């Protein structure tokens, strides 16, 4: 794949003028998809080591899941270097493992805390990487980094412009406990962040007032599309059009279909005589996700193992503008974690 030339600006490489005001120009091949599900780029960046062949994943319940709490700085840098799926000019793309926080308190081991060592490991010298786009701690998938402040700023403006235009740039894959009532649609909810029992939790707000919005309530929107169903579960594509902590997890709970491995919000979905309903968010305490016996058998998990189930929410795809004006947009892809693929096999969910 040919690499577009970059030019020098302010001591770092900048990928053309297109960052500031991206438009669909001549030469961009766009294929519209249902319910606003993004665009297909004229060319794709295939992750390193990816393969179309499915490999047996063995009998491990969570193959490929790292015990990040047992890693030191050097080991974490090695893990992140092996997780690089693309490096082009100042841009570096990682496939982040779940459980790794992007930021945190001083002294804690986070992605940001080891960026100086990662920059050196990738041969960037004094050009230290910074985070442009990343998912939450428990979410796996793409993290976009840049060693050039100007490029990072232009990309962040691109993402802001896309959100204002209601144009999705990120696509997540999720496995849900339960099947949404409709095959695709839009989820809209007003959300607020509250500190409850020592942790920050997201609470839906019904009929918010102007005062609520002044006090931090935000309108949030996500698109969803069901890709496959089986064993009472679904493989769902999710595209957030707004940014709010754990937005996608809360949105799927509002659909009565919590994400598999959601040990924070799944308790808000109750069941009586096979019928699901929402419990009050403010008074429902977080607890380990409880799965029915039939699903545990399909997943080959004991209840104690299910309590360790990782969140099945993966930032699979990011759309970026072309490197030069009128060049086709790029699509960055991150393959699913092995434990995610094992779950799909166990449940008979086949991604197309």
CSV table of C-alpha atoms in Angstrom, one decimal:
chain,number,residue,atom,x,y,z
A,1,UNK,CA,0.0,0.0,0.0
A,2,UNK,CA,1.4,3.4,-1.0
A,3,UNK,CA,2.1,5.9,1.7
A,4,UNK,CA,1.1,9.5,0.9
A,5,UNK,CA,3.9,12.0,1.4
A,6,UNK,CA,3.8,14.2,4.5
A,7,UNK,CA,5.2,17.7,4.9
A,8,UNK,CA,7.2,19.3,7.7
A,9,UNK,CA,5.5,21.7,10.0
A,10,UNK,CA,6.6,23.0,13.4
A,11,UNK,CA,9.3,20.3,13.8
A,12,UNK,CA,6.9,17.3,13.1
A,13,UNK,CA,5.3,15.6,10.2
A,14,UNK,CA,1.8,16.8,9.4
A,15,UNK,CA,-0.5,14.7,7.1
A,16,UNK,CA,-1.8,17.4,4.8
A,17,UNK,CA,-4.3,20.2,5.2
A,18,UNK,CA,-7.2,17.8,5.2
A,19,UNK,CA,-7.3,17.4,9.0
A,20,UNK,CA,-8.8,20.9,9.6
A,21,UNK,CA,-11.8,20.7,7.2
A,22,UNK,CA,-12.5,17.2,5.8
A,23,UNK,CA,-15.1,16.9,3.0
A,24,UNK,CA,-16.0,14.1,0.7
A,25,UNK,CA,-14.3,15.2,-2.5
A,26,UNK,CA,-13.6,13.7,-5.9
A,27,UNK,CA,-11.9,10.3,-5.7
A,28,UNK,CA,-13.5,9.2,-2.5
A,29,UNK,CA,-15.5,6.0,-2.9
A,30,UNK,CA,-18.3,6.0,-0.4
A,31,UNK,CA,-20.7,3.1,0.2
A,32,UNK,CA,-23.7,4.1,2.4
A,33,UNK,CA,-24.8,1.6,4.9
A,34,UNK,CA,-28.1,1.1,6.8
A,35,UNK,CA,-29.0,3.4,9.7
A,36,UNK,CA,-26.0,5.6,9.2
A,37,UNK,CA,-23.4,2.9,9.8
A,38,UNK,CA,-20.4,4.8,8.6
A,39,UNK,CA,-18.7,4.6,5.2
A,40,UNK,CA,-16.4,2.0,3.6
A,41,UNK,CA,-13.0,3.4,2.7
A,42,UNK,CA,-11.5,3.0,-0.7
A,43,UNK,CA,-8.5,1.4,1.0
A,44,UNK,CA,-8.1,-0.3,4.4
A,45,UNK,CA,-5.2,-0.7,6.7
A,46,UNK,CA,-5.0,-4.4,7.6
A,47,UNK,CA,-3.8,-5.0,11.1
A,48,UNK,CA,-0.5,-6.8,11.5
A,49,UNK,CA,-0.8,-10.5,12.0
A,50,UNK,CA,-4.5,-10.6,11.1
A,51,UNK,CA,-5.8,-13.6,9.2
A,52,UNK,CA,-9.1,-14.5,7.7
A,53,UNK,CA,-8.7,-18.1,8.9
A,54,UNK,CA,-10.2,-19.0,12.2
A,55,UNK,CA,-7.9,-20.9,14.6
A,56,UNK,CA,-9.0,-23.2,17.4
A,57,UNK,CA,-9.0,-21.3,20.6
A,58,UNK,CA,-8.7,-24.3,23.0
A,59,UNK,CA,-10.5,-24.9,26.2
A,60,UNK,CA,-9.3,-21.8,28.1
A,61,UNK,CA,-12.3,-19.7,29.2
A,62,UNK,CA,-10.7,-16.4,28.3
A,63,UNK,CA,-7.8,-17.1,25.9
A,64,UNK,CA,-5.5,-14.2,25.3
A,65,UNK,CA,-6.7,-12.2,28.4
A,66,UNK,CA,-3.7,-10.6,30.1
A,67,UNK,CA,-3.3,-10.2,33.8
A,68,UNK,CA,-2.3,-6.6,33.6
A,69,UNK,CA,-2.1,-6.2,37.4
A,70,UNK,CA,0.9,-8.6,37.3
A,71,UNK,CA,2.8,-6.6,34.7
A,72,UNK,CA,5.6,-4.1,35.4
A,73,UNK,CA,6.4,-1.1,33.2
A,74,UNK,CA,8.8,-2.9,30.9
A,75,UNK,CA,6.4,-5.8,30.4
A,76,UNK,CA,3.5,-3.4,29.7
A,77,UNK,CA,5.6,-1.6,27.1
A,78,UNK,CA,6.4,-5.0,25.4
A,79,UNK,CA,2.7,-5.8,25.4
A,80,UNK,CA,1.8,-2.5,23.8
A,81,UNK,CA,4.5,-2.7,21.2
A,82,UNK,CA,3.2,-6.1,20.2
A,83,UNK,CA,-0.3,-4.6,20.0
A,84,UNK,CA,0.7,-2.0,17.4
A,85,UNK,CA,-1.6,-2.6,14.3
A,86,UNK,CA,-0.3,0.4,12.2
A,87,UNK,CA,2.4,3.0,12.3
A,88,UNK,CA,2.4,5.6,9.6
A,89,UNK,CA,4.3,9.0,9.9
A,90,UNK,CA,3.4,10.4,13.3
A,91,UNK,CA,0.4,8.1,13.8
A,92,UNK,CA,0.6,4.9,15.8
A,93,UNK,CA,-2.5,2.7,16.3
A,94,UNK,CA,-2.7,0.1,19.0
A,95,UNK,CA,-5.1,-2.8,19.8
A,96,UNK,CA,-5.6,-2.1,23.5
A,97,UNK,CA,-6.2,-5.1,25.8
A,98,UNK,CA,-9.2,-4.8,28.2
A,99,UNK,CA,-8.6,-3.7,31.8
A,100,UNK,CA,-5.8,-1.2,30.9
A,101,UNK,CA,-6.7,2.4,32.0
A,102,UNK,CA,-5.7,5.1,29.6
A,103,UNK,CA,-5.1,7.7,32.4
A,104,UNK,CA,-5.1,7.5,36.2
A,105,UNK,CA,-3.7,8.9,39.4
A,106,UNK,CA,0.1,9.6,39.6
A,107,UNK,CA,2.0,6.4,40.3
A,108,UNK,CA,-0.6,4.1,38.7
A,109,UNK,CA,0.4,2.0,35.7
A,110,UNK,CA,-1.6,3.3,32.8
A,111,UNK,CA,-1.3,3.7,29.0
A,112,UNK,CA,-0.3,7.4,29.3
A,113,UNK,CA,2.3,6.6,32.0
A,114,UNK,CA,4.3,4.4,29.7
A,115,UNK,CA,4.0,6.5,26.5
A,116,UNK,CA,7.6,7.9,26.9
A,117,UNK,CA,9.0,4.3,27.0
A,118,UNK,CA,6.7,3.2,24.2
A,119,UNK,CA,7.9,6.1,22.0
A,120,UNK,CA,11.5,5.1,22.5
A,121,UNK,CA,10.7,1.5,21.9
A,122,UNK,CA,9.1,2.4,18.5
A,123,UNK,CA,12.1,4.5,17.5
A,124,UNK,CA,10.4,7.9,17.8
A,125,UNK,CA,13.3,9.4,19.8
A,126,UNK,CA,12.2,12.7,21.5
A,127,UNK,CA,8.9,12.7,19.7
A,128,UNK,CA,6.7,11.5,22.6
A,129,UNK,CA,3.4,10.0,21.7
A,130,UNK,CA,0.1,11.5,23.0
A,131,UNK,CA,-3.4,10.0,23.0
A,132,UNK,CA,-5.7,11.2,20.2
A,133,UNK,CA,-8.6,8.7,20.5
A,134,UNK,CA,-9.1,5.9,23.0
A,135,UNK,CA,-11.8,3.7,24.6
A,136,UNK,CA,-12.4,3.2,28.3
A,137,UNK,CA,-10.5,1.0,30.7
A,138,UNK,CA,-12.6,-2.2,30.4
A,139,UNK,CA,-13.1,-1.8,26.6
A,140,UNK,CA,-10.6,-3.5,24.2
A,141,UNK,CA,-9.7,-2.2,20.7
A,142,UNK,CA,-8.2,0.7,18.9
A,143,UNK,CA,-6.2,3.5,20.5
A,144,UNK,CA,-4.9,6.2,18.2
A,145,UNK,CA,-1.7,8.0,19.2
A,146,UNK,CA,0.3,10.7,17.6
A,147,UNK,CA,3.9,11.9,18.0
A,148,UNK,CA,3.0,15.3,16.5
A,149,UNK,CA,1.0,17.8,18.5
A,150,UNK,CA,-0.3,19.6,15.4
A,151,UNK,CA,-1.5,16.3,13.8
A,152,UNK,CA,-3.1,15.3,17.1
A,153,UNK,CA,-4.9,18.7,17.3
A,154,UNK,CA,-6.2,18.4,13.7
A,155,UNK,CA,-7.4,14.9,14.2
A,156,UNK,CA,-9.3,15.9,17.4
A,157,UNK,CA,-10.9,18.8,15.5
A,158,UNK,CA,-11.9,16.2,12.8
A,159,UNK,CA,-13.6,14.0,15.5
A,160,UNK,CA,-15.4,17.1,17.0
A,161,UNK,CA,-16.6,18.2,13.5
A,162,UNK,CA,-17.8,14.7,12.7
A,163,UNK,CA,-19.8,14.5,16.0
A,164,UNK,CA,-21.4,17.9,15.3
A,165,UNK,CA,-22.3,16.7,11.8
A,166,UNK,CA,-23.8,13.4,13.3
A,167,UNK,CA,-21.3,11.4,11.2
A,168,UNK,CA,-20.0,8.3,13.1
A,169,UNK,CA,-16.3,7.7,13.1
A,170,UNK,CA,-16.0,4.7,15.5
A,171,UNK,CA,-17.6,1.3,15.3
A,172,UNK,CA,-17.7,-1.1,18.3
A,173,UNK,CA,-18.5,-4.8,18.4
A,174,UNK,CA,-20.4,-6.0,21.4
A,175,UNK,CA,-21.9,-9.3,22.6
A,176,UNK,CA,-25.1,-8.7,24.5
A,177,UNK,CA,-27.0,-10.9,27.0
A,178,UNK,CA,-30.4,-10.6,25.3
A,179,UNK,CA,-31.5,-9.7,21.8
A,180,UNK,CA,-32.6,-6.1,21.1
A,181,UNK,CA,-36.3,-5.8,20.2
A,182,UNK,CA,-35.4,-4.3,16.8
A,183,UNK,CA,-32.6,-5.2,14.4
A,184,UNK,CA,-31.3,-1.6,14.2
A,185,UNK,CA,-32.1,1.8,15.5
A,186,UNK,CA,-31.0,4.8,17.4
A,187,UNK,CA,-30.7,5.0,21.2
A,188,UNK,CA,-31.1,8.5,22.8
A,189,UNK,CA,-30.8,9.2,26.5
A,190,UNK,CA,-29.9,12.0,28.9
A,191,UNK,CA,-27.1,10.9,31.2
A,192,UNK,CA,-25.4,12.2,34.2
A,193,UNK,CA,-22.3,11.1,36.2
A,194,UNK,CA,-22.8,10.5,39.9
A,195,UNK,CA,-20.4,9.4,42.7
A,196,UNK,CA,-22.2,6.5,44.5
A,197,UNK,CA,-20.7,4.2,47.1
A,198,UNK,CA,-17.2,5.4,46.3
A,199,UNK,CA,-17.4,4.9,42.5
A,200,UNK,CA,-18.5,7.0,39.5
A,201,UNK,CA,-21.7,5.7,37.9
A,202,UNK,CA,-23.7,6.9,34.9
A,203,UNK,CA,-27.4,7.5,35.7
A,204,UNK,CA,-30.1,8.0,33.0
A,205,UNK,CA,-32.2,11.1,33.5
A,206,UNK,CA,-35.9,11.1,32.5
A,207,UNK,CA,-37.3,14.4,31.1
A,208,UNK,CA,-34.3,16.6,32.1
A,209,UNK,CA,-34.8,20.2,32.8
A,210,UNK,CA,-32.7,23.2,31.7
A,211,UNK,CA,-31.2,23.2,35.2
A,212,UNK,CA,-30.2,19.5,34.8
A,213,UNK,CA,-28.2,20.3,31.7
A,214,UNK,CA,-26.6,23.2,33.5
A,215,UNK,CA,-25.5,20.8,36.2
A,216,UNK,CA,-23.9,18.3,33.9
A,217,UNK,CA,-26.6,16.2,32.3
A,218,UNK,CA,-25.8,15.4,28.7
A,219,UNK,CA,-27.9,14.2,25.7
A,220,UNK,CA,-26.3,11.1,24.3
A,221,UNK,CA,-27.0,9.2,21.0
A,222,UNK,CA,-25.8,5.9,19.6
A,223,UNK,CA,-26.7,3.8,16.6
A,224,UNK,CA,-27.0,0.0,16.9
A,225,UNK,CA,-27.3,-2.8,14.4
A,226,UNK,CA,-27.8,-6.5,15.2
A,227,UNK,CA,-25.4,-8.5,13.2
A,228,UNK,CA,-26.2,-12.0,14.4
A,229,UNK,CA,-28.2,-13.8,17.1
A,230,UNK,CA,-28.0,-17.1,18.9
A,231,UNK,CA,-28.5,-18.7,22.3
A,232,UNK,CA,-30.4,-15.7,23.6
A,233,UNK,CA,-27.5,-13.4,22.8
A,234,UNK,CA,-26.6,-11.0,20.0
A,235,UNK,CA,-23.6,-9.7,18.2
A,236,UNK,CA,-24.2,-5.9,17.9
A,237,UNK,CA,-22.4,-3.1,16.1
A,238,UNK,CA,-22.5,0.1,18.0
A,239,UNK,CA,-21.6,3.6,16.8
A,240,UNK,CA,-21.7,6.4,19.3
A,241,UNK,CA,-22.5,9.9,18.0
A,242,UNK,CA,-21.7,11.6,21.3
A,243,UNK,CA,-19.0,11.1,23.9
A,244,UNK,CA,-19.9,10.2,27.5
A,245,UNK,CA,-18.3,7.7,30.0
A,246,UNK,CA,-19.6,4.1,29.6
A,247,UNK,CA,-22.3,5.5,27.2
A,248,UNK,CA,-22.6,2.3,25.1
A,249,UNK,CA,-22.9,0.0,28.2
A,250,UNK,CA,-25.7,2.2,29.6
A,251,UNK,CA,-27.4,2.4,26.3
A,252,UNK,CA,-27.5,-1.4,25.9
A,253,UNK,CA,-28.9,-1.7,29.5
A,254,UNK,CA,-31.7,0.7,28.4
A,255,UNK,CA,-32.4,-1.8,25.6
A,256,UNK,CA,-32.6,-4.6,28.3
A,257,UNK,CA,-29.6,-6.2,26.7
A,258,UNK,CA,-26.5,-5.6,28.9
A,259,UNK,CA,-23.1,-6.2,27.3
A,260,UNK,CA,-21.6,-9.6,28.2
A,261,UNK,CA,-19.1,-9.0,31.0
A,262,UNK,CA,-20.7,-5.8,32.2
A,263,UNK,CA,-20.3,-6.1,35.9
A,264,UNK,CA,-21.2,-2.4,36.5
A,265,UNK,CA,-24.6,-1.8,35.0
A,266,UNK,CA,-26.1,-5.3,34.2
A,267,UNK,CA,-27.7,-5.5,37.6
A,268,UNK,CA,-30.2,-2.7,36.5
A,269,UNK,CA,-32.0,-5.3,34.3
A,270,UNK,CA,-34.4,-7.5,36.3
A,271,UNK,CA,-36.3,-10.6,35.2
A,272,UNK,CA,-39.7,-11.9,36.3
A,273,UNK,CA,-41.3,-14.9,34.7
A,274,UNK,CA,-39.0,-14.5,31.7
A,275,UNK,CA,-39.8,-10.8,31.2
A,276,UNK,CA,-37.1,-8.2,31.5
A,277,UNK,CA,-37.5,-4.8,33.0
A,278,UNK,CA,-35.4,-1.9,34.2
A,279,UNK,CA,-34.7,-1.4,37.9
A,280,UNK,CA,-34.2,2.1,39.3
A,281,UNK,CA,-30.6,3.1,38.4
A,282,UNK,CA,-30.1,5.3,41.5
A,283,UNK,CA,-30.9,2.5,44.0
A,284,UNK,CA,-29.5,-0.6,42.2
A,285,UNK,CA,-26.0,-1.4,43.4
A,286,UNK,CA,-23.4,-2.8,41.0
A,287,UNK,CA,-22.6,-6.5,41.2
A,288,UNK,CA,-21.1,-9.2,39.1
A,289,UNK,CA,-23.2,-10.1,36.1
A,290,UNK,CA,-25.5,-13.1,36.7
A,291,UNK,CA,-26.0,-15.3,33.7
A,292,UNK,CA,-28.6,-18.1,33.4
A,293,UNK,CA,-27.6,-21.7,33.5
A,294,UNK,CA,-28.2,-22.4,29.8
A,295,UNK,CA,-25.9,-19.5,28.8
A,296,UNK,CA,-23.2,-20.7,31.3
A,297,UNK,CA,-23.4,-24.1,29.7
A,298,UNK,CA,-23.0,-22.7,26.2
A,299,UNK,CA,-20.0,-20.6,27.3
A,300,UNK,CA,-18.6,-23.6,29.3
A,301,UNK,CA,-18.3,-21.4,32.4
A,302,UNK,CA,-18.9,-22.0,36.0
A,303,UNK,CA,-20.5,-19.2,38.0
A,304,UNK,CA,-17.2,-18.3,39.6
A,305,UNK,CA,-15.5,-18.1,36.2
A,306,UNK,CA,-18.4,-16.0,34.8
A,307,UNK,CA,-17.7,-13.5,37.6
A,308,UNK,CA,-14.3,-12.9,35.8
A,309,UNK,CA,-15.9,-12.6,32.4
A,310,UNK,CA,-14.2,-9.6,30.5
A,311,UNK,CA,-16.4,-6.9,29.0
A,312,UNK,CA,-17.3,-8.0,25.4
A,313,UNK,CA,-17.1,-4.5,24.0
A,314,UNK,CA,-14.4,-3.9,21.3
A,315,UNK,CA,-13.5,-0.7,19.4
A,316,UNK,CA,-13.1,-2.5,16.0
A,317,UNK,CA,-13.0,0.3,13.5
A,318,UNK,CA,-12.0,4.0,13.2
A,319,UNK,CA,-12.6,6.1,10.1
A,320,UNK,CA,-10.0,8.8,9.5
A,321,UNK,CA,-9.8,11.4,6.8
A,322,UNK,CA,-7.4,10.8,3.8
A,323,UNK,CA,-3.8,11.8,4.2
A,324,UNK,CA,-4.1,14.4,1.4
A,325,UNK,CA,-6.9,16.5,0.1
A,326,UNK,CA,-9.3,14.5,-2.1
A,327,UNK,CA,-7.7,11.2,-1.0
A,328,UNK,CA,-10.1,8.4,0.1
A,329,UNK,CA,-10.7,8.2,3.9
A,330,UNK,CA,-8.8,5.5,5.8
A,331,UNK,CA,-10.3,2.7,7.8
A,332,UNK,CA,-8.2,1.4,10.8
A,333,UNK,CA,-9.2,-2.1,12.0
A,334,UNK,CA,-8.4,-4.0,15.2
A,335,UNK,CA,-9.0,-7.8,15.2
A,336,UNK,CA,-11.2,-9.2,18.0
A,337,UNK,CA,-9.5,-10.5,21.1
A,338,UNK,CA,-9.2,-14.3,21.3
A,339,UNK,CA,-11.7,-14.6,24.2
A,340,UNK,CA,-14.2,-12.6,22.2
A,341,UNK,CA,-13.8,-14.9,19.2
A,342,UNK,CA,-14.2,-17.9,21.5
A,343,UNK,CA,-17.5,-16.5,22.9
A,344,UNK,CA,-18.8,-16.0,19.3
A,345,UNK,CA,-17.9,-19.7,18.5
A,346,UNK,CA,-19.6,-20.9,21.7
A,347,UNK,CA,-22.8,-19.0,21.0
A,348,UNK,CA,-22.9,-19.7,17.3
A,349,UNK,CA,-22.6,-16.0,16.4
A,350,UNK,CA,-21.0,-15.5,13.0
A,351,UNK,CA,-19.8,-12.0,12.1
A,352,UNK,CA,-20.1,-11.2,8.4
